[in-house]
Short mmCIF file of C-alpha atoms and ligand atoms in Angstrom, two decimals:
data_model
loop_
_atom_site.label_atom_id
_atom_site.label_comp_id
_atom_site.label_asym_id
_atom_site.label_seq_id
_atom_site.Cartn_x
_atom_site.Cartn_y
_atom_site.Cartn_z
CA MET A 1 0.66 2.25 33.17
CA ARG A 2 -0.21 0.26 30.09
CA THR A 3 -1.94 -3.04 30.51
CA GLY A 4 -3.53 -5.34 27.97
CA PHE A 5 -3.10 -5.15 24.22
CA ASN A 6 -1.77 -2.13 22.46
CA HIS A 7 -4.16 -1.45 19.58
CA LEU A 8 -2.41 -0.56 16.35
CA PHE A 9 -4.71 1.04 13.78
CA ILE A 10 -2.28 3.00 11.71
CA PRO A 11 -2.16 1.98 8.06
CA GLY A 12 1.40 0.69 8.42
CA PRO A 13 3.26 -0.85 10.01
CA THR A 14 0.32 -3.19 10.53
CA ASN A 15 -0.18 -5.90 13.11
CA ILE A 16 2.09 -8.90 12.70
CA PRO A 17 0.38 -12.29 13.03
CA GLU A 18 1.89 -14.24 15.91
CA PRO A 19 3.10 -17.15 13.70
CA VAL A 20 4.93 -14.61 11.52
CA ARG A 21 6.54 -12.94 14.51
CA GLN A 22 7.64 -16.30 15.87
CA ALA A 23 9.02 -17.38 12.50
CA MET A 24 11.43 -14.44 12.67
CA ASN A 25 12.66 -15.24 16.17
CA VAL A 26 15.52 -17.50 15.13
CA PRO A 27 19.31 -17.45 15.28
CA MET A 28 21.07 -15.75 12.41
CA GLN A 29 21.66 -17.89 9.38
CA ASP A 30 24.29 -18.03 6.65
CA MET A 31 23.13 -16.10 3.61
CA ARG A 32 25.69 -17.88 1.48
CA ALA A 33 24.81 -21.39 2.67
CA PRO A 34 24.26 -23.90 -0.14
CA ASP A 35 20.58 -24.30 0.76
CA PHE A 36 19.75 -20.57 1.22
CA GLY A 37 18.14 -20.48 -2.21
CA ASP A 38 15.55 -23.04 -1.07
CA LEU A 39 14.01 -20.27 1.03
CA THR A 40 14.38 -17.29 -1.28
CA LEU A 41 13.52 -18.79 -4.67
CA ASN A 42 10.10 -19.80 -3.38
CA LEU A 43 9.55 -16.30 -2.02
CA PHE A 44 9.99 -14.87 -5.51
CA THR A 45 7.58 -17.47 -6.91
CA ASP A 46 4.90 -16.74 -4.33
CA LEU A 47 5.31 -12.96 -4.48
CA LYS A 48 4.47 -13.20 -8.18
CA LYS A 49 1.11 -14.67 -7.14
CA ILE A 50 0.52 -11.69 -4.86
CA PHE A 51 1.29 -9.20 -7.65
CA ARG A 52 -0.64 -11.46 -10.02
CA THR A 53 2.09 -11.62 -12.59
CA ARG A 54 3.47 -14.53 -14.55
CA SER A 55 5.95 -12.75 -16.77
CA GLY A 56 7.15 -10.12 -14.28
CA THR A 57 10.41 -10.16 -12.33
CA VAL A 58 10.21 -9.61 -8.57
CA PHE A 59 12.88 -7.76 -6.58
CA MET A 60 13.29 -7.61 -2.82
CA PHE A 61 15.52 -4.70 -1.82
CA PRO A 62 16.55 -4.17 1.78
CA GLY A 63 14.83 -0.83 2.36
CA SER A 64 11.23 0.32 2.39
CA GLY A 65 8.60 1.15 -0.18
CA THR A 66 10.31 4.45 -0.90
CA GLY A 67 13.50 2.61 -1.82
CA ALA A 68 11.54 0.45 -4.24
CA TRP A 69 10.15 3.64 -5.87
CA GLU A 70 13.67 4.88 -6.36
CA ALA A 71 14.72 1.53 -7.79
CA ALA A 72 11.79 1.60 -10.21
CA ILE A 73 12.60 5.08 -11.49
CA THR A 74 16.38 4.91 -11.67
CA ASN A 75 16.49 1.54 -13.42
CA THR A 76 14.08 2.29 -16.23
CA LEU A 77 14.14 6.00 -17.09
CA ASN A 78 16.66 8.49 -18.44
CA PRO A 79 17.65 11.89 -17.01
CA GLY A 80 15.21 14.58 -18.18
CA ASP A 81 12.54 12.12 -19.30
CA LYS A 82 9.05 13.57 -19.26
CA VAL A 83 6.69 11.75 -16.93
CA LEU A 84 3.00 12.23 -16.13
CA MET A 85 2.01 12.24 -12.46
CA SER A 86 -0.85 13.36 -10.24
CA ARG A 87 -0.91 14.57 -6.66
CA PHE A 88 -3.83 14.21 -4.27
CA GLY A 89 -2.30 13.29 -0.93
CA GLN A 90 0.97 13.07 0.94
CA PHE A 91 2.20 9.86 -0.70
CA SER A 92 1.49 10.90 -4.29
CA HIS A 93 3.13 14.22 -3.34
CA LEU A 94 6.28 12.48 -2.11
CA TRP A 95 6.49 10.49 -5.33
CA VAL A 96 6.34 13.70 -7.38
CA GLU A 97 9.06 15.18 -5.20
CA MET A 98 11.30 12.17 -5.68
CA ALA A 99 10.85 12.21 -9.45
CA GLU A 100 11.80 15.91 -9.49
CA ARG A 101 14.83 15.36 -7.26
CA LEU A 102 16.00 12.56 -9.52
CA GLY A 103 15.96 14.92 -12.49
CA LEU A 104 12.83 13.91 -14.36
CA ASP A 105 10.69 16.46 -16.21
CA VAL A 106 7.49 16.03 -14.23
CA ASP A 107 4.13 17.04 -15.63
CA VAL A 108 2.07 16.98 -12.44
CA ILE A 109 -1.69 17.30 -12.31
CA ASP A 110 -2.88 18.59 -8.94
CA VAL A 111 -6.16 17.11 -7.86
CA GLU A 112 -8.35 17.86 -4.87
CA TRP A 113 -7.27 15.78 -1.86
CA GLY A 114 -10.00 13.18 -1.56
CA ALA A 115 -10.18 12.44 -5.27
CA GLY A 116 -7.90 10.04 -7.14
CA VAL A 117 -5.88 9.66 -10.32
CA PRO A 118 -7.53 11.97 -12.91
CA VAL A 119 -7.99 9.31 -15.56
CA GLU A 120 -9.68 11.62 -18.07
CA ASP A 121 -6.95 14.26 -17.78
CA TYR A 122 -4.36 11.52 -18.25
CA ALA A 123 -6.22 10.31 -21.35
CA ARG A 124 -6.19 13.84 -22.79
CA ARG A 125 -2.49 14.39 -22.07
CA LEU A 126 -1.62 11.04 -23.63
CA ALA A 127 -3.75 11.67 -26.71
CA ASP A 128 -2.07 15.06 -27.18
CA ASP A 129 1.40 13.51 -26.89
CA ARG A 130 1.63 12.41 -30.50
CA ASP A 131 5.40 12.17 -30.63
CA GLY A 132 5.63 10.07 -27.48
CA LYS A 133 7.48 12.52 -25.21
CA ILE A 134 5.88 11.05 -22.09
CA LYS A 135 8.01 8.10 -21.04
CA ALA A 136 6.14 7.04 -17.94
CA VAL A 137 2.75 7.47 -16.29
CA PHE A 138 2.47 7.19 -12.50
CA ALA A 139 -0.52 6.16 -10.43
CA THR A 140 -0.78 5.94 -6.66
CA HIS A 141 -3.21 3.04 -6.42
CA ASN A 142 -4.16 3.65 -2.80
CA GLU A 143 -3.44 7.11 -1.39
CA THR A 144 -2.91 6.25 2.26
CA ALA A 145 -3.10 9.86 3.44
CA THR A 146 -6.67 10.35 2.21
CA GLY A 147 -8.08 6.81 2.04
CA VAL A 148 -8.58 6.94 -1.71
CA THR A 149 -8.27 4.05 -4.15
CA SER A 150 -7.76 4.96 -7.80
CA ASP A 151 -8.74 3.37 -11.07
CA VAL A 152 -5.52 1.81 -12.37
CA PRO A 153 -7.25 -0.23 -15.12
CA GLY A 154 -8.66 3.13 -16.32
CA VAL A 155 -5.12 4.46 -16.70
CA ARG A 156 -4.16 1.39 -18.72
CA LYS A 157 -7.21 1.97 -20.94
CA ALA A 158 -6.16 5.59 -21.49
CA LEU A 159 -2.70 4.40 -22.59
CA ASP A 160 -4.07 1.69 -24.86
CA ALA A 161 -6.72 3.94 -26.42
CA VAL A 162 -3.96 5.93 -28.14
CA ASN A 163 -1.42 3.09 -28.33
CA HIS A 164 0.86 5.03 -26.04
CA ASP A 165 4.17 3.39 -25.24
CA ALA A 166 4.82 4.97 -21.80
CA LEU A 167 5.63 2.71 -18.89
CA LEU A 168 2.93 2.44 -16.20
CA PHE A 169 4.30 2.85 -12.66
CA VAL A 170 1.99 1.99 -9.77
CA ASP A 171 2.49 2.66 -6.08
CA GLY A 172 0.74 -0.30 -4.49
CA VAL A 173 2.36 0.04 -1.07
CA SER A 174 -0.95 0.14 0.81
CA SER A 175 -3.03 -1.89 -1.66
CA ILE A 176 -1.07 -4.94 -2.75
CA ALA A 177 -2.11 -8.07 -0.81
CA SER A 178 -5.20 -6.24 0.53
CA ILE A 179 -7.09 -4.62 -2.36
CA ASP A 180 -7.57 -6.16 -5.80
CA PHE A 181 -4.42 -5.66 -7.84
CA ASP A 182 -3.68 -7.38 -11.14
CA MET A 183 -0.28 -6.54 -12.57
CA ASP A 184 -0.55 -8.56 -15.79
CA GLY A 185 -4.28 -7.94 -16.28
CA TRP A 186 -3.85 -4.18 -15.92
CA GLY A 187 -0.60 -4.01 -17.85
CA VAL A 188 1.36 -2.49 -14.97
CA ASP A 189 5.08 -2.17 -15.73
CA LEU A 190 6.45 -1.34 -12.29
CA ALA A 191 4.49 -2.24 -9.16
CA VAL A 192 5.90 -1.12 -5.83
CA THR A 193 5.15 -2.32 -2.33
CA GLY A 194 6.79 -2.67 1.07
CA SER A 195 6.85 -5.36 3.74
CA GLN A 196 5.01 -3.54 6.53
CA LYS A 197 1.49 -3.14 5.19
CA GLY A 198 -0.55 -5.87 3.48
CA LEU A 199 2.31 -8.33 3.91
CA MET A 200 2.11 -7.97 7.71
CA LEU A 201 5.85 -7.78 8.41
CA PRO A 202 8.17 -5.25 10.00
CA ALA A 203 9.42 -2.53 7.68
CA GLY A 204 12.65 -3.44 5.92
CA LEU A 205 11.87 -4.71 2.44
CA GLY A 206 11.06 -2.66 -0.64
CA ILE A 207 9.37 -5.07 -3.01
CA LEU A 208 9.01 -4.42 -6.70
CA ALA A 209 7.55 -6.33 -9.64
CA VAL A 210 8.80 -5.40 -13.10
CA SER A 211 7.26 -6.25 -16.46
CA GLU A 212 9.29 -7.62 -19.37
CA LYS A 213 8.92 -4.26 -21.10
CA ALA A 214 10.35 -2.42 -18.09
CA MET A 215 13.16 -4.97 -17.76
CA GLU A 216 13.99 -4.25 -21.40
CA ALA A 217 14.04 -0.51 -20.63
CA SER A 218 16.41 -1.16 -17.72
CA ARG A 219 19.04 -2.50 -20.11
CA THR A 220 19.48 0.89 -21.79
CA SER A 221 18.37 3.32 -19.07
CA THR A 222 21.08 5.82 -18.16
CA MET A 223 19.94 7.19 -14.82
CA ARG A 224 22.55 6.85 -12.10
CA ARG A 225 22.09 3.99 -9.70
CA ALA A 226 24.31 1.68 -7.73
CA TYR A 227 22.75 0.00 -4.72
CA PHE A 228 19.44 -0.51 -6.53
CA GLU A 229 20.89 -1.85 -9.81
CA PHE A 230 18.51 -4.43 -11.27
CA ALA A 231 21.24 -6.24 -13.20
CA ASP A 232 23.26 -7.01 -10.03
CA MET A 233 20.15 -8.35 -8.33
CA VAL A 234 19.00 -10.42 -11.30
CA LYS A 235 22.38 -12.10 -11.55
CA MET A 236 22.51 -13.12 -7.89
CA ASN A 237 18.77 -13.77 -7.44
CA ALA A 238 18.84 -16.38 -10.21
CA THR A 239 20.22 -18.86 -7.68
CA GLY A 240 18.52 -17.29 -4.65
CA TYR A 241 21.40 -15.09 -3.44
CA PHE A 242 21.86 -11.35 -3.04
CA PRO A 243 24.58 -8.87 -4.01
CA TYR A 244 24.69 -7.61 -0.41
CA THR A 245 23.52 -8.83 2.99
CA PRO A 246 19.79 -9.50 2.86
CA PRO A 247 17.51 -9.34 5.95
CA THR A 248 17.17 -13.09 6.45
CA GLN A 249 14.72 -12.81 9.37
CA LEU A 250 12.37 -10.81 7.20
CA PHE A 251 12.55 -13.53 4.57
CA LEU A 252 11.54 -16.12 7.18
CA GLY A 253 8.66 -13.88 8.25
CA LEU A 254 7.68 -13.31 4.63
CA ARG A 255 7.63 -17.08 4.08
CA ARG A 256 5.11 -17.42 6.89
CA SER A 257 3.00 -14.42 5.88
CA LEU A 258 2.82 -15.60 2.27
CA ASP A 259 1.72 -19.02 3.56
CA LEU A 260 -1.04 -17.36 5.59
CA ILE A 261 -2.23 -15.25 2.65
CA LEU A 262 -2.16 -18.14 0.20
CA GLU A 263 -3.88 -20.50 2.69
CA GLU A 264 -6.69 -17.99 3.16
CA GLY A 265 -6.65 -17.38 -0.59
CA LEU A 266 -5.75 -13.99 -2.05
CA ASP A 267 -9.32 -13.45 -3.28
CA ASN A 268 -10.63 -14.18 0.22
CA VAL A 269 -8.10 -11.80 1.75
CA ILE A 270 -9.37 -9.07 -0.58
CA THR A 271 -13.03 -9.87 0.20
CA ARG A 272 -12.28 -9.81 3.94
CA HIS A 273 -10.67 -6.39 3.63
CA HIS A 274 -13.74 -5.09 1.85
CA ARG A 275 -16.12 -6.56 4.43
CA LEU A 276 -14.17 -5.19 7.38
CA ALA A 277 -13.66 -1.78 5.76
CA GLU A 278 -17.34 -1.41 4.97
CA GLY A 279 -18.20 -1.99 8.63
CA VAL A 280 -15.75 0.73 9.67
CA ARG A 281 -17.23 3.11 7.08
CA ARG A 282 -20.78 2.45 8.32
CA GLY A 283 -19.61 3.21 11.83
CA ILE A 284 -18.07 6.51 10.74
CA ASP A 285 -21.21 7.37 8.81
CA ALA A 286 -23.31 6.72 11.92
CA TRP A 287 -21.26 9.35 13.77
CA GLY A 288 -22.25 11.79 11.04
CA LEU A 289 -18.63 12.41 10.09
CA PRO A 290 -17.51 12.53 6.45
CA LEU A 291 -14.59 10.68 4.94
CA VAL A 292 -11.94 12.62 3.05
CA ALA A 293 -12.73 10.48 -0.03
CA VAL A 294 -15.10 12.65 -2.05
CA ASP A 295 -16.97 9.81 -3.72
CA PRO A 296 -17.80 6.21 -2.73
CA SER A 297 -16.01 5.00 -5.88
CA PHE A 298 -12.78 6.17 -4.22
CA HIS A 299 -13.36 4.41 -0.87
CA SER A 300 -10.27 2.58 0.25
CA ASP A 301 -10.59 -0.85 1.82
CA THR A 302 -7.32 -0.44 3.73
CA VAL A 303 -7.62 2.98 5.38
CA SER A 304 -10.38 5.46 6.22
CA ALA A 305 -9.50 9.13 6.67
CA ILE A 306 -12.13 10.79 8.84
CA ARG A 307 -12.85 14.51 8.94
CA VAL A 308 -13.62 15.77 12.44
CA PRO A 309 -15.92 18.76 13.08
CA GLU A 310 -14.21 22.17 13.04
CA SER A 311 -14.58 22.47 16.81
CA VAL A 312 -12.42 19.36 17.32
CA ASP A 313 -8.65 19.07 16.84
CA ALA A 314 -8.01 15.66 15.30
CA ARG A 315 -4.56 15.67 16.94
CA GLU A 316 -6.35 15.62 20.29
CA VAL A 317 -8.40 12.60 19.25
CA ILE A 318 -5.17 10.81 18.40
CA ARG A 319 -3.37 11.94 21.55
CA ILE A 320 -6.21 10.91 23.85
CA GLY A 321 -6.55 7.56 22.08
CA TYR A 322 -2.84 6.93 22.50
CA GLU A 323 -2.41 8.15 26.06
CA HIS A 324 -5.64 6.91 27.61
CA TYR A 325 -6.88 3.99 25.53
CA ASN A 326 -3.71 2.30 24.22
CA ILE A 327 -4.72 2.82 20.63
CA SER A 328 -2.81 4.32 17.72
CA PHE A 329 -4.79 6.01 14.98
CA GLY A 330 -3.19 7.47 11.87
CA THR A 331 -2.61 11.19 11.92
CA GLY A 332 -3.73 13.78 9.36
CA LEU A 333 -0.77 14.37 7.07
CA ALA A 334 0.34 17.75 5.70
CA GLU A 335 -2.70 19.91 4.88
CA LEU A 336 -4.97 17.44 6.72
CA ALA A 337 -3.14 17.85 10.05
CA GLY A 338 -5.61 18.57 12.85
CA LYS A 339 -8.57 18.04 10.54
CA VAL A 340 -8.36 14.31 10.04
CA PHE A 341 -7.58 11.10 11.83
CA ARG A 342 -7.26 7.80 10.08
CA ILE A 343 -8.21 4.25 10.93
CA GLY A 344 -5.99 1.73 9.19
CA HIS A 345 -7.87 -1.50 8.51
CA LEU A 346 -5.51 -3.79 6.70
CA GLY A 347 -3.48 -6.89 7.26
CA ASP A 348 -4.04 -9.26 10.17
CA LEU A 349 -7.51 -8.05 11.10
CA ASN A 350 -10.97 -9.24 12.09
CA GLU A 351 -14.39 -7.93 13.10
CA GLY A 352 -13.53 -7.72 16.79
CA MET A 353 -10.54 -5.53 16.08
CA CYS A 354 -12.55 -3.16 13.87
CA LEU A 355 -15.24 -2.86 16.55
CA THR A 356 -12.57 -2.08 19.10
CA ALA A 357 -11.15 0.65 16.86
CA LEU A 358 -14.60 2.22 16.44
CA SER A 359 -15.38 1.93 20.13
CA LEU A 360 -12.13 3.58 21.23
CA ALA A 361 -12.50 6.21 18.52
CA GLU A 362 -15.87 7.12 20.04
CA LEU A 363 -14.30 7.52 23.47
CA SER A 364 -11.42 9.57 22.08
CA LEU A 365 -13.65 11.75 19.92
CA ALA A 366 -15.97 12.51 22.80
CA ALA A 367 -13.06 13.36 25.10
CA ALA A 368 -11.67 15.69 22.43
CA GLY A 369 -14.96 17.61 22.40
CA GLY A 370 -16.79 15.85 19.58
CA ARG A 371 -20.48 15.08 19.86
CA VAL A 372 -20.81 11.37 19.45
CA GLU A 373 -23.44 9.01 20.74
CA PHE A 374 -21.62 6.17 22.43
CA GLY A 375 -22.13 2.90 20.63
CA SER A 376 -23.60 4.45 17.49
CA GLY A 377 -20.66 3.63 15.24
CA VAL A 378 -20.12 0.27 16.87
CA ALA A 379 -23.78 -0.67 16.42
CA ALA A 380 -23.80 0.30 12.74
CA ALA A 381 -20.71 -1.80 12.11
CA GLN A 382 -22.12 -4.72 14.12
CA LYS A 383 -25.26 -4.65 12.03
CA TRP A 384 -23.20 -4.82 8.84
CA TYR A 385 -20.97 -7.61 10.16
CA ALA A 386 -23.99 -9.56 11.41
CA ASP A 387 -25.66 -9.37 8.00
CA ALA A 388 -22.45 -10.28 6.24
CA ALA A 389 -21.94 -13.31 8.50
CA SER A 390 -25.53 -14.56 8.62
CA ALA A 391 -25.28 -16.60 5.41
CA ALA A 392 -22.11 -18.35 6.54
CA ILE A 393 -23.38 -18.93 10.08
CA GLY A 394 -26.72 -20.22 8.79
CA VAL A 395 -25.00 -22.86 6.66
CA ALA A 396 -22.82 -23.94 9.55
CA ALA A 397 -25.85 -24.43 11.83
CA GLU A 398 -27.74 -26.66 9.39
C1 PLP B 1 3.50 3.64 3.30
C2 PLP B 1 3.43 4.15 1.91
C3 PLP B 1 4.57 4.55 1.23
C4 PLP B 1 5.91 4.66 1.87
O1 PLP B 1 6.48 3.47 2.05
P1 PLP B 1 7.71 3.31 3.05
O2 PLP B 1 7.74 1.82 3.19
O3 PLP B 1 7.36 4.03 4.30
O4 PLP B 1 8.90 3.84 2.38
C5 PLP B 1 4.43 4.93 -0.08
N1 PLP B 1 3.26 4.96 -0.69
C6 PLP B 1 2.13 4.61 -0.05
C7 PLP B 1 0.85 4.67 -0.79
C8 PLP B 1 2.18 4.19 1.26
O5 PLP B 1 1.07 3.85 1.91
#
């Protein structure tokens, strides 16, 4: 029997704030009503703040992040185009696979899982590409499978250093609205996200921001596309409508979640994610377990992938957590299956929730045969949270 809260610590879907969930619990509305645009036009405006773009165009496709990837590729590239990609986890792997299936000529750099986008290798490839064969460069900003955040500004620098004209595609599905992301500042041409991670909604929207340069490319691109055609969307979105039935409930939820993010302040949301993530990492470190991320510079503030000792099956940790303690941890994907479990720490989250995740992870780890001193991870995180809060609490008490 399950009583009390169900604890969701997968890196997506994330927990939905109660006001957002309530905002979606409404009767169906008319998506061709004269005032429908009052809702949607403001969503586009506020999403631009989340991507940090002024000149970009935002699209909301019914679908998920993967659909937005497909939209990004098929609207801006041509069959057989050469593209530069790197693979260091399940999500960057899936992006490579999609690009291949769609008929692109993919130059893929395989990197150790736990490292990130190989910026120096990219720089070399781009410098060598004197006649501009590479049409696009892809970066998975936050590899959710390994808990690795990559240096997207570094990729932009590598492009600019040799005045390379390739489009910069960024998968920001598990970073945007949680980890610093600056579309205009970093010169990102296509930034992809979904509704069910940092935006704290159910799955169902693939959200994409497109630079002016990429919009220009979309006017001559010859890849096949139909459902995801930018031009159809742009035409209808201009007045707040859609070429096909949009998920209106999700829009109402998005309205509320954008309000929450903008009320807290995007910078504060990002700082909170860092503070909470660092507590989780200190807890994991106190257990003596390593992260998959091979260097602190790669640490992700939205998900930690934890390597368990060889004597422990990480699938057991996850099973015990789920069956006995009402908690969902992320599983080890592909080559990390059995070796890794993940704690997602993004979205609607606070210190208490992170301490709960660490506490139940200790119980689950121990039951799966791991040697863990009860309370060690929790105490390390508490110490970090206490130090982080002391300044604010001190001011309040004066
Ligand atoms: C979740 C995720 C995806 C997949 O998005 P869907 O919404 O499941 O299609 C892609 N990339 C990254 C980095 C993700 O975390």
